Coordinates of C-alpha atoms and ligand atoms in Angstrom, one line a residue:
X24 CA 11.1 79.4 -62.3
X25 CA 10.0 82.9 -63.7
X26 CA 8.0 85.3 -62.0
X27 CA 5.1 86.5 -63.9
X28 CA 2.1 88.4 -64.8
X29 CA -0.7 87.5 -66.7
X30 CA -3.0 90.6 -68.3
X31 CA -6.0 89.8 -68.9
X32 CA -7.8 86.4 -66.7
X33 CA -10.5 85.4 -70.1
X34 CA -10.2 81.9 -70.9
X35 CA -6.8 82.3 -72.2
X36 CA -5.4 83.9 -69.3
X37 CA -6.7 82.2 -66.7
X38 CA -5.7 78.8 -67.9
X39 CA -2.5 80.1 -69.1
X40 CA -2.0 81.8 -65.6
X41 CA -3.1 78.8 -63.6
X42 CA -0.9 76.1 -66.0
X43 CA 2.0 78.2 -65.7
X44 CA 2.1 78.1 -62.1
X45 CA 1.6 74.6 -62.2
X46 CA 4.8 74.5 -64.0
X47 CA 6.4 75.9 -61.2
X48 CA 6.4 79.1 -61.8
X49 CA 4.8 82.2 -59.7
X50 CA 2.0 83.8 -61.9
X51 CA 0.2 87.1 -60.9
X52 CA -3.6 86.6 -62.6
X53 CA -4.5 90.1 -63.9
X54 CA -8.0 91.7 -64.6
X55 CA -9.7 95.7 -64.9
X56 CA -13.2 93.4 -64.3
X57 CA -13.4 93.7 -60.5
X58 CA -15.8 91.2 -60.2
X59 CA -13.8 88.4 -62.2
X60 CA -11.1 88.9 -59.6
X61 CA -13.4 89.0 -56.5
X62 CA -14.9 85.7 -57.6
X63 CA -11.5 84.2 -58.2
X64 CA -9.9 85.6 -54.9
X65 CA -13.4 83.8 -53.3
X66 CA -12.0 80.8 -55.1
X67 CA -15.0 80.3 -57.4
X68 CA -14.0 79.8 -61.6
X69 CA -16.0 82.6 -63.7
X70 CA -15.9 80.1 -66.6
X71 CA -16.7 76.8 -67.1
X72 CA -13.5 75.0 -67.9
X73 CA -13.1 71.1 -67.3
X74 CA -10.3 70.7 -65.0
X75 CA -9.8 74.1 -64.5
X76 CA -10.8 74.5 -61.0
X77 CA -8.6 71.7 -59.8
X78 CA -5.7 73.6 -60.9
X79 CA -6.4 77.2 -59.7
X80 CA -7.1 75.7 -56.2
X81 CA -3.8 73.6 -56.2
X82 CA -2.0 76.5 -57.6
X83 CA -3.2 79.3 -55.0
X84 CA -2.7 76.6 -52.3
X85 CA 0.9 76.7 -53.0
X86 CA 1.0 80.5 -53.2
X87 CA 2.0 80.3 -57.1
X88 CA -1.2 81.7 -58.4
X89 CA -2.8 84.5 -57.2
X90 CA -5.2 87.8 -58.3
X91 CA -5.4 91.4 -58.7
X92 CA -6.5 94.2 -60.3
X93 CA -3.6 96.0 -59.6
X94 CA -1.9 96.0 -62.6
X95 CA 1.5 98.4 -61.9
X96 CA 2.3 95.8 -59.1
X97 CA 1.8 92.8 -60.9
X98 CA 4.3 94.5 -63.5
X99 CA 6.6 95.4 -60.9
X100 CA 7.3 92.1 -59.4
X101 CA 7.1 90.4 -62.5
X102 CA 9.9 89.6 -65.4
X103 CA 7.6 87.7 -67.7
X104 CA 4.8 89.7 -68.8
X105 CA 2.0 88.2 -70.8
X106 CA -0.8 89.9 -72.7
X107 CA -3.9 87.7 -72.5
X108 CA -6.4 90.5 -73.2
X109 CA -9.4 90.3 -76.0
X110 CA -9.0 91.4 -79.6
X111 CA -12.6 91.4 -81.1
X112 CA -13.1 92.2 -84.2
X113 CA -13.6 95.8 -85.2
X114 CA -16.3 97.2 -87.6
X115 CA -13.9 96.9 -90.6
X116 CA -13.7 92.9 -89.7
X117 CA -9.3 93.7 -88.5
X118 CA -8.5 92.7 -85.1
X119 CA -9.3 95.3 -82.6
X120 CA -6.2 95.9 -81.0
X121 CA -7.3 98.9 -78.5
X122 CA -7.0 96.5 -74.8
X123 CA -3.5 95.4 -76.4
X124 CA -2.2 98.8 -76.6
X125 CA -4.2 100.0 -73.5
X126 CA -2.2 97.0 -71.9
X127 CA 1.1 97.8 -73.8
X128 CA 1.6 101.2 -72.8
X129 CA 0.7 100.7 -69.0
X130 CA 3.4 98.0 -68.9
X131 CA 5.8 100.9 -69.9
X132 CA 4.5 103.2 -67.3
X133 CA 4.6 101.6 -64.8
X134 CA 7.7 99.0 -65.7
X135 CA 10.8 99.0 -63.3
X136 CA 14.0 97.3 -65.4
X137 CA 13.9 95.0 -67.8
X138 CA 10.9 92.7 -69.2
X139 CA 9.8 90.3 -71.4
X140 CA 6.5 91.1 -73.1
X141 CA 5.0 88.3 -74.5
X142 CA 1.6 88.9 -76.5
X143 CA -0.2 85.6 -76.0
X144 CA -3.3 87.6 -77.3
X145 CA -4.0 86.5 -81.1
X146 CA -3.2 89.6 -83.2
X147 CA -2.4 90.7 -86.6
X148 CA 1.3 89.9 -88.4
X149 CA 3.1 93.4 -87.3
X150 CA 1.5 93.1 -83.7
X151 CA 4.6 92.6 -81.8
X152 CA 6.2 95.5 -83.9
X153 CA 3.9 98.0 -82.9
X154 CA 3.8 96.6 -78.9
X155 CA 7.7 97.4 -78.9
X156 CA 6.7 101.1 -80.2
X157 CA 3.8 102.3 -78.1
X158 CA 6.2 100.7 -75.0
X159 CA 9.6 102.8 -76.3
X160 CA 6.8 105.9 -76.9
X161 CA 6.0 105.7 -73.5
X162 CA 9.1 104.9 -71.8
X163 CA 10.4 107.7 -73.6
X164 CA 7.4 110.0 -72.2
X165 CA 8.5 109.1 -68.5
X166 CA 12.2 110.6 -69.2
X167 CA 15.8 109.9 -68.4
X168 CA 15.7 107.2 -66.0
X169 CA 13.1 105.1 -67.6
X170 CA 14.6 105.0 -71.1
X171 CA 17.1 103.0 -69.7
X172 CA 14.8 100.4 -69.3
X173 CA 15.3 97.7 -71.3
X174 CA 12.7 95.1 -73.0
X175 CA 12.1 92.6 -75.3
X176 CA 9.3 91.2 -77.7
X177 CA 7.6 88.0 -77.4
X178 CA 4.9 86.2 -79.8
X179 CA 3.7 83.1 -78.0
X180 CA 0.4 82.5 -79.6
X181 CA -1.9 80.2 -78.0
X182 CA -4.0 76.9 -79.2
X183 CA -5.8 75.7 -76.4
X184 CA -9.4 74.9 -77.1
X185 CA -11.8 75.8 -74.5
X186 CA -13.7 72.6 -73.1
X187 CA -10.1 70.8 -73.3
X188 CA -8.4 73.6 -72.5
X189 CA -6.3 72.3 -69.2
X190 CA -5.2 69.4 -71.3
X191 CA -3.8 71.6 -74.4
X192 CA -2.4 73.9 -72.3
X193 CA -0.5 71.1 -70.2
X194 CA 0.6 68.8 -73.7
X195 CA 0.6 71.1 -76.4
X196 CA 1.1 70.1 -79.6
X197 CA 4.0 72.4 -80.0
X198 CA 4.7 75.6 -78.8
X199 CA 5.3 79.0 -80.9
X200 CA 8.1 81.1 -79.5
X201 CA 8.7 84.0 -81.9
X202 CA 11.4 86.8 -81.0
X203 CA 14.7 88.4 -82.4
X204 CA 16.3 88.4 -78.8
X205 CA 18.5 85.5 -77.2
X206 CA 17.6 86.1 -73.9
X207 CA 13.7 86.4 -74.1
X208 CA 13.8 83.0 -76.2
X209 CA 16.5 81.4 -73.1
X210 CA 13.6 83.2 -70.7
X211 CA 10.7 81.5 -72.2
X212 CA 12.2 78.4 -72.3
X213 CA 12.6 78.2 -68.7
X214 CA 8.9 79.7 -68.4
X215 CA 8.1 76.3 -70.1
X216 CA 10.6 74.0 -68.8
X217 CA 8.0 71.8 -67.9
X218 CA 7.0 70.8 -71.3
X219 CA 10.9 72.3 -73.1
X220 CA 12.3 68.9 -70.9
X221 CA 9.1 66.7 -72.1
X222 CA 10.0 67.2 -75.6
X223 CA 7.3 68.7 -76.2
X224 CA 8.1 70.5 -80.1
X225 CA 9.2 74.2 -79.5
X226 CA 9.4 76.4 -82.9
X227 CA 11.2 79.0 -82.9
X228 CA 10.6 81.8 -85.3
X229 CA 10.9 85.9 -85.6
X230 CA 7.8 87.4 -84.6
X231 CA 5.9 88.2 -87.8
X232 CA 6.3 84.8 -88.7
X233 CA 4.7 83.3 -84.8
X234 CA 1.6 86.1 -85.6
X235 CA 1.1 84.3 -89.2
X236 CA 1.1 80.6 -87.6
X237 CA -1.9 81.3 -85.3
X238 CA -4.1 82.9 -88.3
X239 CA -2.9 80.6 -90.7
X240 CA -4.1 77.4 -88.4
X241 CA -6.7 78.9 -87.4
X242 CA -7.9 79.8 -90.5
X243 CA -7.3 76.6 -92.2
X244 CA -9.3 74.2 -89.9
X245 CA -12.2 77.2 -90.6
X246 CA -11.8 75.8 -94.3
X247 CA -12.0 72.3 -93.3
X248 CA -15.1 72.4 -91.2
X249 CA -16.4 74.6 -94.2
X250 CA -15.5 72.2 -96.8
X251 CA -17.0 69.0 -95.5
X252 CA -20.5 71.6 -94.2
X253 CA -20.2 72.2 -97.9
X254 CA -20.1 68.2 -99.0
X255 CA -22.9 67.6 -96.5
X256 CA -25.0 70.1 -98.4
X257 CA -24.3 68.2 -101.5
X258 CA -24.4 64.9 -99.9
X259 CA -27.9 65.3 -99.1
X260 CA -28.5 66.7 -103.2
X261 CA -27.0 63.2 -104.8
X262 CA -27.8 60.5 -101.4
X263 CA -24.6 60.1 -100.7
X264 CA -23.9 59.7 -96.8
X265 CA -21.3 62.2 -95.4
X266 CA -20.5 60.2 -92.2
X267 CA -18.9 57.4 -94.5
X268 CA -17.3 60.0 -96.9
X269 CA -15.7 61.9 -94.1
X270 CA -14.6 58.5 -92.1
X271 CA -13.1 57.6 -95.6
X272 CA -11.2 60.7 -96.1
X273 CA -9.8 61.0 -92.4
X274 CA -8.3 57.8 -92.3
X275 CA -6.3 59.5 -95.5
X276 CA -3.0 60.5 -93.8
X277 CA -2.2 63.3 -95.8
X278 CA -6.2 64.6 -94.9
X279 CA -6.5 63.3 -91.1
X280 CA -10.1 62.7 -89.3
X281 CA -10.5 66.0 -87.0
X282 CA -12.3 68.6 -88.1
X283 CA -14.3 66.5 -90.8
X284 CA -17.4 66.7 -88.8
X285 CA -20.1 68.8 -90.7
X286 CA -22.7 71.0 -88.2
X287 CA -24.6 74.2 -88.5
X288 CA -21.1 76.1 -89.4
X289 CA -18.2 77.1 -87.1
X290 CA -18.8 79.9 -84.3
X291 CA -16.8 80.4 -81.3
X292 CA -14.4 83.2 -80.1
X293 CA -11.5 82.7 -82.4
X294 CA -13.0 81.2 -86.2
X295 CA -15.0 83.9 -86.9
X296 CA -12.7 87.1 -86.4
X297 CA -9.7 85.2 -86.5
X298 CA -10.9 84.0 -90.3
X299 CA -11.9 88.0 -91.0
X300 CA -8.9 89.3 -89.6
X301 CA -6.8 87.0 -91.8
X302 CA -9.0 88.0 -95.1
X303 CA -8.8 91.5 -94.0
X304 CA -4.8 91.1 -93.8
X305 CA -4.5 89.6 -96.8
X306 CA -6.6 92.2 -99.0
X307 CA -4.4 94.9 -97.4
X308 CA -1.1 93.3 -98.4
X309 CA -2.3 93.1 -101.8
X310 CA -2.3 88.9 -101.6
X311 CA -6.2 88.3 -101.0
X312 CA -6.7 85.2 -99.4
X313 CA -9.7 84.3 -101.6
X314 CA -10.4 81.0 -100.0
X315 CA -10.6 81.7 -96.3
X316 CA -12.8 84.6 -97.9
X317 CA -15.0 82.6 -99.6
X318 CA -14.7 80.2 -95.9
X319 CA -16.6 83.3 -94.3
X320 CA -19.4 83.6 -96.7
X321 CA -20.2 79.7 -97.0
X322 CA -20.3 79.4 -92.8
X323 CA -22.5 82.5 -92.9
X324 CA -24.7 80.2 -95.7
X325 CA -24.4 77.4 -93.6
X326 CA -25.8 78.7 -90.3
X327 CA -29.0 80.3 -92.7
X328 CA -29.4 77.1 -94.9
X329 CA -29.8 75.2 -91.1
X330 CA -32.6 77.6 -90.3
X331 CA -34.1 76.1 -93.5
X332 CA -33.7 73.3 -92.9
X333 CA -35.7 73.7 -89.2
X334 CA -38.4 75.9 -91.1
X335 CA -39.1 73.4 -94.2
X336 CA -39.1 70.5 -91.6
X337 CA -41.9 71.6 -89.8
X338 CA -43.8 72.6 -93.0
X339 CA -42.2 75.8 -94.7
X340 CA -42.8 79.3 -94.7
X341 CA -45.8 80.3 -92.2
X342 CA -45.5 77.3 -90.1
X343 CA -42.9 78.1 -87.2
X344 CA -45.9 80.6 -85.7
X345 CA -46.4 79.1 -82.0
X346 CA -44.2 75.7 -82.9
X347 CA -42.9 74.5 -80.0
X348 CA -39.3 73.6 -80.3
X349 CA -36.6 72.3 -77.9
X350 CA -33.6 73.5 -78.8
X351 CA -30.5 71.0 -77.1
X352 CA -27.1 72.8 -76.5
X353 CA -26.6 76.6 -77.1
X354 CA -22.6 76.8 -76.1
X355 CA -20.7 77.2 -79.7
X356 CA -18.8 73.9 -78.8
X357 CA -19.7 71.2 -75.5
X358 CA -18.0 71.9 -72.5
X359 CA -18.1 75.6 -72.2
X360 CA -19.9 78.2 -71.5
X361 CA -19.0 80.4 -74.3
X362 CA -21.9 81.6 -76.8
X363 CA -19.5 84.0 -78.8
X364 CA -20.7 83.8 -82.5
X365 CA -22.5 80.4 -81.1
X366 CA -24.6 79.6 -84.5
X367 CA -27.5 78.8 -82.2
X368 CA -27.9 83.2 -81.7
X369 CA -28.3 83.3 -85.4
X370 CA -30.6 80.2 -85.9
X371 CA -32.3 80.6 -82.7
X372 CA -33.1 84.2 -83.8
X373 CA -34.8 83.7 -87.2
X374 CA -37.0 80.8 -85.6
X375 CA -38.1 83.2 -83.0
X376 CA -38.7 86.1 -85.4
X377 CA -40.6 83.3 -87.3
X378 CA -43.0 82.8 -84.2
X379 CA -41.9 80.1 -82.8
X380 CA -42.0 79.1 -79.3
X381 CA -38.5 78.2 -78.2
X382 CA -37.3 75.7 -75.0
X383 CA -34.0 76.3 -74.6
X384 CA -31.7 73.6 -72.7
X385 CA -27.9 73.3 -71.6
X386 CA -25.7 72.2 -68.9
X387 CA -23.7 75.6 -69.0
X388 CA -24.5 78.3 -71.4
X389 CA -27.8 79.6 -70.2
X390 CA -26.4 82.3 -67.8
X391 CA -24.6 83.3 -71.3
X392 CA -28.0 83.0 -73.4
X393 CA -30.1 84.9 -71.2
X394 CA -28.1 87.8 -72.2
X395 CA -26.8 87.0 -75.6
X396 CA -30.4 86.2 -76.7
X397 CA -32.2 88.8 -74.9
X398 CA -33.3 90.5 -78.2
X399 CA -35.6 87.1 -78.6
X400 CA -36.1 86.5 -75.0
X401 CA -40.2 86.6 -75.0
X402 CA -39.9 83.7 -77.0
X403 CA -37.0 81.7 -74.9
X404 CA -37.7 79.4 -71.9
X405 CA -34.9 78.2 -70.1
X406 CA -34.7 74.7 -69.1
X407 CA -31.8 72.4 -67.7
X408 CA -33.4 68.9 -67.9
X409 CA -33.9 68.1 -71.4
X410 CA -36.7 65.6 -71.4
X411 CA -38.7 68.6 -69.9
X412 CA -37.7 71.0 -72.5
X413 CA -39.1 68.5 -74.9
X414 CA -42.3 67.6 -73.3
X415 CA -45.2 68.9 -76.1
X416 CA -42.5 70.0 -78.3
X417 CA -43.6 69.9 -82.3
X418 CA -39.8 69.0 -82.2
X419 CA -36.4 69.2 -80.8
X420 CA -33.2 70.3 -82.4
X421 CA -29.9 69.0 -81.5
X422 CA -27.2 72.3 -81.5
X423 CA -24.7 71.6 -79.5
X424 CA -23.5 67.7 -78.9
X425 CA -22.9 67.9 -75.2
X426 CA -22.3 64.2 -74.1
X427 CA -25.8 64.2 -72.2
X428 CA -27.8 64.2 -75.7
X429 CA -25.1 61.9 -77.0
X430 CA -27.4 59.2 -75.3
X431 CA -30.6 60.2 -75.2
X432 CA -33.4 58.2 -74.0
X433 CA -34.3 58.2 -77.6
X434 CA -37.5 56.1 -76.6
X435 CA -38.6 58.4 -74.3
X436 CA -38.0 61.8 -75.7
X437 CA -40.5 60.4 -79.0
X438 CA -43.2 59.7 -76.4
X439 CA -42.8 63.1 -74.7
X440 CA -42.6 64.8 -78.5
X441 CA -45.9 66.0 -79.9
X442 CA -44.3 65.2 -83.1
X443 CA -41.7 63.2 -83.3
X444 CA -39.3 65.5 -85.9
X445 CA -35.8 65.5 -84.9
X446 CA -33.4 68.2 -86.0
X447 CA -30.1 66.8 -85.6
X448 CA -27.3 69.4 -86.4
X449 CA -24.2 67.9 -85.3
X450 CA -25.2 64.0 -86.7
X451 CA -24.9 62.6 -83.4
X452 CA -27.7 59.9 -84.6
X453 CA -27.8 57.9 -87.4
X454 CA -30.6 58.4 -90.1
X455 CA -31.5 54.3 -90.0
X456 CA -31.6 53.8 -86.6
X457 CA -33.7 56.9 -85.8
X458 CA -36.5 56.5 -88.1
X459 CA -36.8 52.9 -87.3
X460 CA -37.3 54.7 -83.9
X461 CA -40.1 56.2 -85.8
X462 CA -38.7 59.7 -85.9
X463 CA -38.7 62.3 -88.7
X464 CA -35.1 62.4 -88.7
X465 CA -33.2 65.6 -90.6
X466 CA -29.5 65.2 -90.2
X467 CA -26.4 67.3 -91.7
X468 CA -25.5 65.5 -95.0
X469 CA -26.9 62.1 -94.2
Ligands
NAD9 N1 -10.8 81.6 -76.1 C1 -10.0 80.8 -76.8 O1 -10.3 79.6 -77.0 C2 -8.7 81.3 -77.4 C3 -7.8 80.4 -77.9 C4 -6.6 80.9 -78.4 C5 -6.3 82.2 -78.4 N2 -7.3 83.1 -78.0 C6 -7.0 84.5 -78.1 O2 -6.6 85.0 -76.8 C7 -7.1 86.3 -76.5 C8 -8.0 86.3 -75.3 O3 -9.1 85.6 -75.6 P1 -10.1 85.1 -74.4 O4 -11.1 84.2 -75.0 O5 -9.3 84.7 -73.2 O6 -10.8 86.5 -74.1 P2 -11.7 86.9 -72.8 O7 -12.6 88.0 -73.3 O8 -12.3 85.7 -72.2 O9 -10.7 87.5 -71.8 C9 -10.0 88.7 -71.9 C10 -9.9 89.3 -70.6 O10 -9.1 90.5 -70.7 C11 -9.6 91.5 -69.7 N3 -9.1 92.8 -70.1 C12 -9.4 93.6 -71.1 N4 -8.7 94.7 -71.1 C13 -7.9 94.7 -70.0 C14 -7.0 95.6 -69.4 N5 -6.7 96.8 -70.0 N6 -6.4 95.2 -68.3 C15 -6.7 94.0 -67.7 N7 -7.5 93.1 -68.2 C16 -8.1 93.5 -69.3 C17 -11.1 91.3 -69.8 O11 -11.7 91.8 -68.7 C18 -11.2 89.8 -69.9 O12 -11.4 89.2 -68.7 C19 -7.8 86.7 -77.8 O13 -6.9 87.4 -78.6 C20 -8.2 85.4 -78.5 O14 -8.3 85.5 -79.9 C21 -8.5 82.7 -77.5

């Protein structure tokens, strides 16, 4: 059992915070947003997460989990320190690393003998080296005593995927554990004795080389979503079918199904700046990384050759002025909340600027929409009951494939259409079977 504190209570942190206490040990959730805390203490979940409520109530029951915004405590009674703060991208596309170092140095004023530091945080190769100097800058600033205080490095990236986040977290497909020292490795073990006695893989690497394994995954399965969107597109140039080509490929072994499923291009909180980060990394090494480069250009393609698709559709150029279109699923991904870099901001945005009228529906995201689409939000209604949204629509889109519109009432959403033209961007439908339904059917690639 390891007492520990969690910085930052985002997606990451929270269900690392909650897990970990689930594992037995005692987790300290922290967060500078008062109102994330306040919610939590009220035991409410500021995020939708499957599952995740479940285990912050069993975890606080127990008195393993709790919440503060009181950082130099949390520090103080903990030996385990993880950094679970946000690295957005900065201007120049590198991580932003600003809350990291913010966090960093007031661990080492405020620390009390000796810690392990873990940076669960993605961040650039070099990360962790930089960490152990703005701590030793600061320990050094608080004099004598403090120097004495001993620490050590951690990189412990983090794979969890929101909507089955819980489930990662608890049965990981490995576990990264990068650090020089003995003891911090021995201490993070323990941390995850849980899974360490489940046999659940445990690499164990320096720290540079931890850093590179979380870019390099993330920024390969951005290449494989961007190489089958990019098949699609050609799929639909010669007739071939991309839902047989991409069943034939996955049951390749040496290829694998996930990730072979083509949509309006990859958004999310970790794709996009973790794929510009790694680009921007590998120009300023001198080894450009000229594929996941050209990965960020042809996801930026994809997103705008969707809107084309929608505008062409309903009769190109000129003809989304007061269109009526239901728009199903705004969340980047089903089950979450999260809009960051969803691709239905971008293609939602040039049908509105277009003049379209837009009813917008989804089970979770449209507290996030109403604020990450507010630049179009004259032309946004919100709706939560889809076959409302689609009543009089010229036609509906499917963006996001949350399980409701996985089984439509396919019958009755054509007699609520004015039109019955279906936009479906994640090929939840099949092209034969919806327009012997007697829609206008416009898949990805079929
Ligand atoms: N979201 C994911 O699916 C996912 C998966 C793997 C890795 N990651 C990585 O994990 C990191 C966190 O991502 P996230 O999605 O949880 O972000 P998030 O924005 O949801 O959460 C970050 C939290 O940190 C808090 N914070 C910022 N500065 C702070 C400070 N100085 N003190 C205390 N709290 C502070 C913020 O208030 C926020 O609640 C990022 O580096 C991300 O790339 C994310």
């Amino acid at each position: 059992m390891a007492k520990i504190a969690v910085i930052g209570t985002g997606y990451v942190g929270l269900v690392s915070g909650a897990c970990l206490a689930d594992f037995g040990n005692v987790v300290i959730c922290v967060d500078n947003n008062a109102d994330k805390i306040e919610t939590l203490k009220n035991g409410k979940i500021p995020i939708y997460e499957p599952g995740l409520d479940d285990v912050v109530n069993r975890t606080v029951e127990t008195g393993r989990l709790s919440f503060t915004t009181d950082m130099a405590e949390a520090i103080q009674k903990s030996d385990v320190i993880f950094i679970a703060v946000g690295t957005p991208p900065a201007e120049n596309g590198s991580a932003d690393l600003k809350y990291v170092e913010e966090v960093a140095r007031s661990i080492a004023r405020t620390m009390n003998g000796y810690k392990v530091v873990v940076n669960k945080s993605t961040v650039p190769i070099g990360t962790g080296k930089r960490v152990q100097e703005w701590i030793s800058e600061e320990l050094e600033n608080r004099g004598k005593e403090a120097n004495l205080y001993l620490f050590d490095i951690v990189s412990n990236p983090e794979f969890l995927r929101e909507g089955s986040a819980v489930r990662d977290f608890m049965h990981p497909d490995r576990v990264v554990i990068g650090t020089k020292s003995e003891k911090a490795r021995s201490i993070m073990k323990d941390v995850y004795r849980s899974l360490y006695i489940n046999e659940t893989p445990f690499i164990e690497t320096n720290i540079e080389t931890a850093e590179m394994i979380k870019y390099a995954s993330n920024s390969f399965l951005a290449v494989k979503i961007t190489f089958i969107n990019e098949v699609a597109n050609l799929c639909e140039k010669v007739g071939a079918d991309v839902q047989d080509v991409a069943k034939a490929m996955g049951r390749d072994g040496r290829i694998g199904g996930k990730f072979l499923h083509p949509g309006p291009g990859y958004g999310g909180s970790c794709f996009p700046k973790d794929t510009q980060a790694m680009a921007r990394i590998g120009r300023e090494a001198g080894m450009p990384l000229t594929i996941v480069e050209t990965t960020i250009q042809a996801n930026e393609s994809q997103k705008l050759r969707m809107f084309e698709k929608i505008e062409s559709g309903l009769g190109g150029m000129g003809h989304l002025t007061d269109k009526i279109i239901a728009v199903l699923g705004l969340s980047f991904k089903p089950n979450t909340d999260d809009m960051r870099e969803a691709p239905a901001i971008e293609i939602l945005t040039n049908i509105a600027r277009r003049g379209a009228i837009i009813r917008a529906c989804d089970p979770a995201a449209i507290d996030e929409a109403q604020w990450r689409l507010k630049r179009i939000k004259d032309a946004i209604t919100y709706y939560t009951d889809e076959y409302e949204a689609v009543k009089d629509a010229d036609a509906v889109i499917i963006m996001t494939e949350w399980n409701q519109y996985r089984n439509l009432d396919l019958d009755r959403i054509k007699s609520l259409l004015k039109t019955p033209i279906f936009f479906d961007l994640r090929n939840v439908y099949k092209r034969a079977d919806m327009e012997k339904k007697g829609f206008i059917y416009y898949g990805v690639g079929q």
